[in-house]
Short mmCIF file of C-alpha atoms and ligand atoms in Angstrom, two decimals:
data_model
loop_
_atom_site.label_atom_id
_atom_site.label_comp_id
_atom_site.label_asym_id
_atom_site.label_seq_id
_atom_site.Cartn_x
_atom_site.Cartn_y
_atom_site.Cartn_z
CA MET S 1 142.96 99.56 187.45
CA LYS S 2 139.62 100.59 189.20
CA GLU S 3 136.64 100.24 186.60
CA ILE S 4 135.18 102.73 184.73
CA ASP S 5 131.82 103.98 184.55
CA SER S 6 132.25 105.86 181.41
CA GLU S 7 128.64 107.53 182.19
CA ILE S 8 129.93 110.91 183.48
CA SER S 9 127.63 114.25 182.25
CA GLY S 10 128.57 117.67 182.88
CA PHE S 11 131.86 117.34 182.34
CA TYR S 12 132.42 119.96 180.07
CA LYS S 13 130.83 122.48 181.93
CA LEU S 14 134.01 121.92 184.77
CA SER S 15 136.64 124.61 183.30
CA ILE S 16 139.57 122.64 181.97
CA GLU S 17 141.53 122.49 185.56
CA ASN S 18 139.06 121.01 187.49
CA ARG S 19 138.38 117.94 184.41
CA GLN S 20 142.62 117.15 184.88
CA LYS S 21 141.93 116.87 188.66
CA MET S 22 139.33 114.48 188.18
CA LEU S 23 141.42 112.69 185.82
CA ILE S 24 143.78 112.28 187.50
CA ASP S 25 142.59 110.46 190.80
CA LEU S 26 140.16 108.56 187.76
CA PHE S 27 143.32 107.19 186.62
CA ASN S 28 145.66 107.38 189.30
CA LEU S 29 147.71 109.76 187.22
CA THR S 30 151.47 110.66 188.22
CA GLN S 31 153.68 114.19 188.78
CA GLU S 32 154.95 113.24 185.35
CA GLU S 33 151.02 112.28 182.84
CA ILE S 34 149.95 115.88 184.66
CA ARG S 35 153.00 118.12 183.40
CA LEU S 36 152.07 116.46 180.09
CA LEU S 37 148.18 117.55 180.71
CA GLU S 38 149.28 121.56 182.10
CA ASN S 39 151.42 121.96 178.80
CA PHE S 40 148.86 123.37 176.48
CA GLY S 41 152.10 124.45 174.41
CA TYR S 42 151.26 128.00 172.55
CA PHE S 43 147.62 127.31 173.17
CA THR S 44 146.00 129.49 175.69
CA THR S 45 143.81 127.70 178.23
CA SER S 46 140.27 129.50 176.43
CA GLN S 47 142.29 129.38 173.29
CA ILE S 48 142.04 125.38 173.66
CA ASP S 49 138.70 125.24 175.47
CA SER S 50 136.60 126.48 173.03
CA LEU S 51 137.86 124.54 169.96
CA ILE S 52 135.87 121.73 171.21
CA GLU S 53 134.31 119.56 174.36
CA ASN S 54 135.23 117.55 176.99
CA VAL S 55 139.32 119.50 176.50
CA VAL S 56 142.28 117.83 179.13
CA GLY S 57 145.66 118.95 177.56
CA SER S 58 146.20 119.84 173.94
CA TYR S 59 147.85 117.07 171.90
CA GLN S 60 151.68 117.67 170.17
CA LEU S 61 153.09 116.10 166.27
CA PRO S 62 155.91 117.47 164.97
CA LEU S 63 155.98 120.52 161.83
CA GLY S 64 157.60 119.49 159.75
CA LEU S 65 159.26 121.86 156.08
CA ALA S 66 159.74 120.63 153.23
CA PHE S 67 162.19 121.87 149.69
CA ASN S 68 162.62 121.88 146.52
CA PHE S 69 159.14 122.84 144.96
CA LYS S 70 158.79 124.48 142.48
CA ILE S 71 155.11 125.02 141.36
CA ASN S 72 153.35 126.46 138.01
CA ASP S 73 157.36 128.94 137.54
CA LYS S 74 157.28 129.37 141.71
CA ASP S 75 159.14 128.07 144.37
CA TYR S 76 157.16 126.52 148.00
CA ILE S 77 158.40 125.50 150.93
CA ILE S 78 155.89 122.45 152.07
CA PRO S 79 155.22 122.61 155.58
CA MET S 80 153.77 118.43 156.88
CA VAL S 81 152.64 118.07 160.30
CA ILE S 82 153.24 113.94 160.58
CA GLU S 83 154.15 111.25 162.80
CA GLU S 84 155.71 109.55 160.11
CA PRO S 85 158.94 109.11 159.31
CA SER S 86 160.93 109.20 155.37
CA VAL S 87 156.57 111.75 154.49
CA VAL S 88 159.01 114.71 154.22
CA ALA S 89 162.30 113.91 153.65
CA ALA S 90 160.77 112.01 150.44
CA ALA S 91 158.34 115.01 149.45
CA SER S 92 162.13 117.03 148.75
CA ASN S 93 163.50 114.15 146.95
CA ALA S 94 161.18 113.58 144.33
CA ALA S 95 159.90 117.67 144.32
CA ARG S 96 163.78 117.63 143.21
CA ILE S 97 164.25 114.92 140.84
CA ALA S 98 160.88 117.21 138.91
CA ARG S 99 162.81 120.90 138.83
CA LYS S 100 164.45 119.25 136.64
CA HIS S 101 162.47 119.14 133.64
CA GLY S 102 160.46 122.31 134.97
CA GLY S 103 158.78 121.74 138.36
CA PHE S 104 155.20 121.21 138.67
CA HIS S 105 151.99 122.09 136.33
CA SER S 106 149.07 122.62 138.74
CA ASP S 107 145.94 123.77 136.21
CA GLU S 108 143.27 126.77 137.23
CA ILE S 109 141.16 125.37 139.75
CA LYS S 110 137.70 126.13 140.43
CA PRO S 111 136.96 126.45 144.29
CA ILE S 112 132.75 125.03 143.93
CA MET S 113 131.15 123.21 146.79
CA ILE S 114 128.05 121.12 147.15
CA SER S 115 125.10 121.36 149.28
CA GLN S 116 123.03 119.30 148.83
CA ILE S 117 119.11 119.35 150.42
CA GLN S 118 117.24 115.96 150.11
CA ILE S 119 113.45 116.12 149.41
CA THR S 120 110.90 113.21 150.75
CA LYS S 121 107.65 112.46 150.60
CA LEU S 122 107.30 113.31 147.08
CA GLU S 123 104.24 113.00 146.07
CA ASP S 124 105.17 113.59 141.98
CA ILE S 125 108.65 114.39 141.38
CA GLU S 126 108.24 115.96 138.51
CA VAL S 127 105.58 118.92 139.22
CA ALA S 128 107.78 119.62 142.63
CA LYS S 129 110.71 119.58 140.00
CA LYS S 130 109.04 122.28 137.90
CA SER S 131 107.68 124.23 140.85
CA LEU S 132 111.25 124.61 141.81
CA GLN S 133 112.61 125.28 138.87
CA LYS S 134 110.36 128.74 138.31
CA SER S 135 111.97 129.41 141.49
CA LYS S 136 115.22 129.41 141.48
CA GLU S 137 116.07 132.85 141.61
CA GLU S 138 113.72 133.44 144.19
CA ILE S 139 115.76 129.86 146.29
CA LEU S 140 119.90 131.42 144.98
CA LYS S 141 118.69 135.08 146.89
CA ILE S 142 117.86 133.42 149.93
CA ALA S 143 120.40 131.47 149.94
CA ASN S 144 123.06 134.40 149.06
CA GLU S 145 121.63 136.55 152.03
CA GLN S 146 122.40 134.38 154.55
CA ASP S 147 126.80 135.83 152.80
CA PRO S 148 126.55 139.47 151.90
CA THR S 149 130.57 139.72 151.69
CA LEU S 150 131.19 136.07 149.63
CA ASN S 151 128.19 137.78 147.13
CA LYS S 152 129.92 140.93 147.06
CA LEU S 153 133.69 139.67 146.72
CA GLY S 154 132.03 137.33 143.46
CA GLY S 155 131.11 133.96 144.70
CA GLY S 156 128.12 132.42 146.22
CA ALA S 157 125.63 130.24 145.03
CA ILE S 158 125.42 129.93 141.85
CA ASP S 159 122.34 127.38 140.95
CA PHE S 160 121.11 124.44 141.69
CA GLU S 161 120.67 120.54 139.74
CA MET S 162 117.72 118.15 140.22
CA ARG S 163 119.12 114.45 141.05
CA GLU S 164 116.51 112.13 141.62
CA ILE S 165 117.02 108.66 143.55
CA ASP S 166 115.72 105.44 144.04
CA THR S 167 115.68 104.35 148.04
CA GLN S 168 114.94 101.64 149.97
CA ARG S 169 112.18 104.21 151.22
CA GLY S 170 110.59 106.35 148.20
CA LYS S 171 112.35 108.06 145.53
CA MET S 172 113.83 110.69 146.78
CA LEU S 173 114.35 114.40 144.91
CA ILE S 174 118.12 115.78 145.91
CA ILE S 175 119.13 119.13 145.45
CA HIS S 176 122.76 119.88 144.14
CA LEU S 177 123.42 123.69 145.58
CA ILE S 178 126.29 125.16 143.75
CA ILE S 179 128.46 127.30 145.47
CA ASN S 180 131.55 128.87 144.69
CA VAL S 181 133.32 129.15 148.45
CA LEU S 182 136.47 131.51 146.95
CA ASP S 183 138.35 131.63 149.86
CA ALA S 184 136.93 129.16 152.63
CA MET S 185 136.78 125.02 152.47
CA GLY S 186 133.19 125.78 152.39
CA ALA S 187 131.65 123.45 155.08
CA ASN S 188 129.79 126.08 157.33
CA ILE S 189 128.19 128.14 154.48
CA ALA S 190 127.30 125.24 152.59
CA ASN S 191 125.43 124.48 155.79
CA THR S 192 123.55 127.83 156.58
CA MET S 193 122.87 128.44 153.11
CA ALA S 194 120.61 124.62 152.53
CA GLU S 195 118.74 125.11 155.97
CA SER S 196 118.16 128.71 154.63
CA ILE S 197 117.00 127.37 151.77
CA SER S 198 114.40 124.45 152.71
CA PRO S 199 111.73 125.55 154.13
CA TYR S 200 111.38 127.05 151.56
CA ILE S 201 111.98 124.58 149.36
CA GLU S 202 108.94 122.26 151.26
CA GLU S 203 106.49 125.31 150.62
CA LEU S 204 107.62 125.20 146.99
CA SER S 205 107.63 121.22 146.43
CA GLY S 206 105.46 119.98 148.54
CA GLY S 207 108.22 117.39 150.40
CA LYS S 208 109.43 116.57 153.28
CA VAL S 209 113.32 117.57 153.86
CA TYR S 210 115.01 115.83 156.30
CA LEU S 211 119.28 116.22 155.33
CA ARG S 212 121.19 119.48 155.01
CA ILE S 213 124.36 119.51 154.67
CA ILE S 214 127.72 119.75 152.57
CA SER S 215 129.10 116.81 150.00
CA ASN S 216 132.12 116.03 150.74
CA LEU S 217 133.17 114.80 147.02
CA ALA S 218 133.71 118.23 146.00
CA ILE S 219 133.76 117.23 142.08
CA HIS S 220 133.75 120.59 140.96
CA ARG S 221 136.86 121.48 142.99
CA ILE S 222 138.98 119.14 141.07
CA ALA S 223 142.90 119.77 141.29
CA LYS S 224 145.26 118.41 138.19
CA CYS S 225 148.71 118.54 138.84
CA LYS S 226 151.28 117.01 136.20
CA ALA S 227 155.17 116.60 136.82
CA ILE S 228 158.23 114.85 134.15
CA PHE S 229 160.84 112.81 136.71
CA ASP S 230 163.87 112.83 135.08
CA LYS S 231 164.31 108.55 134.21
CA GLU S 232 168.31 108.89 134.98
CA LEU S 233 167.92 111.05 138.52
CA LEU S 234 164.59 108.29 139.41
CA GLY S 235 167.37 105.67 139.06
CA GLY S 236 167.07 104.63 135.63
CA GLU S 237 165.21 102.61 133.73
CA LYS S 238 164.39 99.29 135.93
CA VAL S 239 162.70 101.96 137.90
CA VAL S 240 161.57 103.46 135.56
CA GLU S 241 159.72 100.53 134.52
CA GLY S 242 158.92 99.59 138.33
CA ILE S 243 156.73 102.89 138.78
CA LEU S 244 154.80 101.66 135.46
CA ASN S 245 154.25 98.44 136.85
CA ALA S 246 153.24 99.39 140.16
CA TYR S 247 150.41 102.08 138.21
CA GLU S 248 149.30 98.83 136.65
CA PHE S 249 149.21 96.87 139.42
CA ALA S 250 146.83 99.82 141.52
CA LEU S 251 144.51 100.43 139.02
CA ALA S 252 143.48 96.61 138.55
CA ASP S 253 143.36 95.62 142.02
CA PRO S 254 141.22 97.49 144.89
CA PHE S 255 144.61 96.29 147.69
CA ARG S 256 147.39 98.11 146.04
CA ALA S 257 145.43 100.68 145.00
CA THR S 258 144.42 102.02 148.36
CA THR S 259 147.71 101.71 149.44
CA HIS S 260 149.21 103.36 146.61
CA ASN S 261 146.59 107.16 147.58
CA LYS S 262 147.65 106.41 150.57
CA GLY S 263 150.63 107.30 149.77
CA ILE S 264 149.62 110.38 148.61
CA MET S 265 147.27 111.35 151.39
CA ASN S 266 150.96 111.20 153.50
CA GLY S 267 151.33 113.86 152.04
CA ILE S 268 147.95 116.19 151.68
CA VAL S 269 147.13 114.97 154.87
CA ALA S 270 150.13 116.36 156.33
CA LEU S 271 149.83 119.70 154.83
CA THR S 272 146.11 120.13 155.46
CA LEU S 273 146.72 119.32 158.83
CA ALA S 274 149.54 121.88 158.77
CA THR S 275 147.09 124.92 157.60
CA GLY S 276 144.44 123.78 159.93
CA ASN S 277 142.96 122.43 157.54
CA ASP S 278 140.41 119.67 157.68
CA THR S 279 141.55 116.22 157.10
CA ARG S 280 138.60 114.16 157.42
CA ALA S 281 136.99 116.07 154.15
CA ILE S 282 139.57 115.86 151.99
CA GLU S 283 139.84 111.90 152.45
CA ALA S 284 136.84 110.93 152.45
CA GLY S 285 136.76 113.11 149.56
CA ALA S 286 139.56 111.67 147.79
CA HIS S 287 138.22 108.21 148.69
CA SER S 288 135.41 108.34 147.61
CA TYR S 289 136.68 110.03 144.50
CA ALA S 290 139.16 107.44 142.99
CA ALA S 291 136.22 104.67 143.79
CA LEU S 292 133.89 107.23 140.85
CA LYS S 293 133.84 104.84 138.04
CA GLY S 294 132.88 101.69 140.34
CA GLN S 295 136.38 100.34 141.19
CA TYR S 296 137.82 102.43 143.26
CA SER S 297 141.53 103.56 142.21
CA PRO S 298 145.10 105.01 141.34
CA LEU S 299 143.90 108.62 142.00
CA THR S 300 147.62 109.31 140.10
CA LYS S 301 148.29 108.03 136.47
CA PHE S 302 151.80 108.06 134.89
CA GLN S 303 152.90 107.51 131.38
CA VAL S 304 156.87 107.49 129.58
CA ASP S 305 158.29 110.89 127.50
CA SER S 306 159.85 109.68 123.95
CA ASP S 307 163.49 110.08 126.00
CA GLY S 308 162.07 107.51 128.82
CA ASN S 309 161.74 110.65 131.40
CA LEU S 310 158.02 109.20 133.60
CA ILE S 311 155.28 111.64 133.02
CA ALA S 312 152.94 111.97 136.61
CA GLU S 313 149.64 113.27 137.01
CA ILE S 314 147.55 113.63 140.43
CA GLU S 315 143.74 114.70 140.35
CA ILE S 316 142.16 114.66 142.93
CA PRO S 317 138.78 116.72 145.04
CA LEU S 318 140.95 119.67 147.25
CA ALA S 319 138.49 120.97 149.12
CA LEU S 320 140.92 123.75 150.94
CA GLY S 321 140.49 126.79 153.05
CA ILE S 322 143.14 130.04 153.81
CA ILE S 323 139.39 131.78 155.77
CA GLY S 324 137.20 130.33 157.75
CA GLY S 325 137.41 127.36 160.09
CA MET S 326 141.43 126.28 161.87
CA THR S 327 142.88 128.00 159.88
CA LYS S 328 142.73 131.62 161.12
CA ILE S 329 142.38 131.05 165.00
CA HIS S 330 145.39 127.47 164.92
CA PRO S 331 148.58 130.12 165.82
CA MET S 332 150.17 127.21 163.74
CA ALA S 333 148.45 126.38 160.98
CA ARG S 334 148.62 130.60 161.01
CA LEU S 335 151.85 130.73 160.42
CA ALA S 336 151.97 127.78 158.17
CA LEU S 337 149.75 129.92 155.68
CA LYS S 338 152.95 132.13 156.19
CA ILE S 339 156.00 129.37 155.31
CA LEU S 340 153.79 128.53 152.15
CA ASN S 341 153.90 132.08 151.10
CA ILE S 342 150.54 131.19 148.84
CA LYS S 343 147.35 134.06 148.59
CA SER S 344 144.27 132.31 147.68
CA ALA S 345 142.36 129.05 148.59
CA ASN S 346 143.10 127.57 144.43
CA GLU S 347 146.57 127.69 145.48
CA LEU S 348 147.18 126.23 148.21
CA SER S 349 144.82 123.64 146.96
CA LYS S 350 147.99 123.17 144.33
CA VAL S 351 150.48 122.54 146.31
CA ALA S 352 148.72 120.47 147.83
CA ALA S 353 148.16 118.32 144.18
CA ALA S 354 152.37 118.97 144.26
CA LEU S 355 153.14 117.33 147.57
CA GLY S 356 150.69 114.33 146.98
CA LEU S 357 152.28 113.33 143.56
CA ALA S 358 155.79 113.95 145.16
CA GLN S 359 154.83 112.01 147.89
CA ASN S 360 153.82 109.10 145.59
CA VAL S 361 155.93 108.89 142.54
CA ALA S 362 158.56 108.86 145.82
CA ALA S 363 156.97 106.18 147.44
CA LEU S 364 157.08 104.42 144.44
CA ARG S 365 160.65 104.88 143.57
CA ALA S 366 161.31 103.34 147.24
CA LEU S 367 159.21 100.60 146.17
CA ALA S 368 160.58 100.47 142.75
CA SER S 369 163.93 99.43 143.72
CA GLU S 370 165.75 99.96 147.18
CA GLY S 371 161.84 99.36 149.33
CA ILE S 372 160.00 101.50 151.47
CA GLN S 373 162.17 100.22 155.00
CA GLU S 374 165.69 101.49 153.82
CA GLY S 375 164.54 104.52 154.51
CA HIS S 376 162.10 104.50 157.40
CA MET S 377 165.49 103.15 159.35
CA ALA S 378 167.24 105.31 159.99
CA LEU S 379 165.21 107.47 162.31
CA HIS S 380 163.42 104.15 163.15
CA SER S 381 165.91 102.62 164.55
CA ARG S 382 166.98 106.03 167.79
CA ASN S 383 163.25 105.49 168.13
CA ILE S 384 163.00 101.76 169.01
CA ALA S 385 166.93 102.48 170.81
CA LYS S 386 165.68 104.94 173.17
CA LEU S 387 162.35 102.81 173.71
CA ALA S 388 165.19 100.54 174.98
CA GLY S 389 166.66 103.50 177.54
CA VAL S 390 169.59 103.24 175.72
CA PRO S 391 170.62 106.45 177.08
CA GLU S 392 171.26 110.10 174.45
CA ASN S 393 175.56 109.38 174.08
CA LEU S 394 174.89 105.51 172.62
CA ILE S 395 172.21 106.14 170.03
CA GLU S 396 173.70 106.22 167.62
CA LYS S 397 176.16 103.74 168.46
CA VAL S 398 173.17 101.70 168.81
CA ALA S 399 171.49 102.65 165.79
CA ASN S 400 173.81 101.86 164.04
CA LYS S 401 173.42 98.52 164.83
CA LEU S 402 170.23 97.88 165.12
CA VAL S 403 170.37 98.70 160.55
CA GLU S 404 173.58 97.11 160.15
CA ASP S 405 172.35 93.62 161.22
CA LYS S 406 168.34 94.78 159.63
CA LYS S 407 166.54 93.78 163.34
CA ILE S 408 165.46 96.83 164.23
CA ARG S 409 163.59 95.82 167.28
CA LEU S 410 163.25 96.13 170.15
CA ASP S 411 164.63 93.02 172.27
CA TYR S 412 167.93 93.40 169.81
CA ALA S 413 167.98 96.86 171.23
CA LYS S 414 168.19 95.79 175.11
CA GLU S 415 170.92 93.50 173.36
CA ILE S 416 173.20 95.05 172.86
CA LEU S 417 173.11 97.68 174.74
CA LYS S 418 174.25 94.83 177.89
CA ARG S 419 176.44 94.20 175.56
CA ILE S 420 178.11 97.37 175.24
CA HIS S 421 177.72 97.26 178.97
CA ASN S 422 179.90 93.80 179.00
CA ASN S 423 182.09 95.94 176.80
CA GLU S 424 181.95 93.49 174.08
CA ASN S 425 183.21 93.93 170.78
CA LEU S 426 180.55 94.85 167.98
C1 MEV K 501 153.27 104.94 153.67
O1 MEV K 501 152.70 104.94 154.09
C2 MEV K 501 152.84 104.75 152.15
C3 MEV K 501 153.83 103.20 150.98
O2 MEV K 501 153.18 102.11 151.74
C4 MEV K 501 153.02 104.58 149.96
C5 MEV K 501 152.78 102.71 149.37
O3 MEV K 501 152.93 101.89 148.66
O4 MEV K 501 153.09 102.91 147.36
C6 MEV K 501 155.20 102.69 151.12
#
C-alpha cells in the first residue's frame, strides 16, 4: 500500500458519499469493503452525519439481553451492548442465583453533579472567598437562568463549595457548583452553568478563570446495591471461600483490583452503551472513585452471613441519564430504554449497579471454580472455526473438537478441517 499523507483538510465539508469515494481511492477498497461502508444500519444518512465529524460509516456491535434481575422487588430485562462472549450469560446466571434471597437491593441515588470553575491569579484568596460567599444567591440565580425547565421540574444549581489547591503555578481557588440534574447525565447543563457564571466570578474574585467544566468524579451520585448469593447455588463452601480470597487479593493488590473492577465494568459499560450514555465518563468516574482513598481498590465488597451465603455489595458513582445526549437520538438506545422499562435516571443507575455486582460475582465464581476460559470456549471456538474458513455445516463439529482438545487456535482449526477432508477419524 502506498504511503499515506494524513494532512487532509476540509474532509468534514464533503458529503458522506464523497468522503467514502475519497477513502475508496485512498485505500483501494474492495467491493465488499465498500458495501460495509455503505451500510448505515438503522441510521439515516443525515442522522449518522450529524452525530460526529468526518463520518464515513457506521460500526455495529451485538445487543444482548440479560435476564433474571430482580431489583428492589421489580423485575428487569437488561439490554447489553458488548463484544465479549460469556458476559451476558454470566450476568444472567448470577442474577438467577441472587433471586433465591430476594434479588438486589439498591439505595436511593441523588442525581447531583459537580461543575468545576478554576480561579487563578488571586491576590488574596481569603478576600476572594468572602466576596464569592456574599454573592452566593446571585451566582446560583445566574446559573439557574440557563435552564428554566430544569428549575421548574425541581432541579438546578443548589449550592457551591470552594476548595483551595496548591499547584506548581501557585494557589488556585476551585469552585464546585453543585447541580441537581434530575434525569440527565448532566454534562451539558453543568458546563453551560459553569461558563455562564464565570464572568461574574472573575468580577467578584478579581482572579482569572480558566477551566469551566463538569467533574466526572460524581461523588454525590453514588449507587449502592446489595444482594445475597446462595452458598449452594454458587457451588458450595469452597467456591464462597474462593470468592472471599479473591476479594482479599483485590483489596491488597492494585494489579488484581484493576481486573476485578474491569469485570464489574463489563456489565456497567455494556448497559451504558446500550442506553446511549457516555461510557468514558462512567469509566473515568468509577476508576477515580476506586482510588479515592489512596490505593486503587475493588468497587465491591464481600462477607458471609451466618448460613455461609455470600453477601455482596457495590458502591460506585454512576452519572447515567435517560434524557439528553444520545439517549433519545439513537434508535437502539431508545429501544433499550423501552426494554428496561424504567422511569428515571436514578432507576437506570440502580439497574446498572446491580448488573455490575452480578457481573463481578459471576466472574469471581468462575475464577474460584472452573476458571474463566471454560465459559468463553464455546463461542470463541466457533469464531475461531469461522476464521479458519470452516464451512457452516462443519462449524459445530470443528468447534466441539477444539473445546474437547482444549486447543482453541486457528492453526488447530485448520488442521482439524484438513483431517475431516481426508476422512480421518477425529
Ligand atoms: C474478563 O473480561 C473479566 C475478568 O477478568 C474479571 C475478573 O478477573 O474478575 C474475568
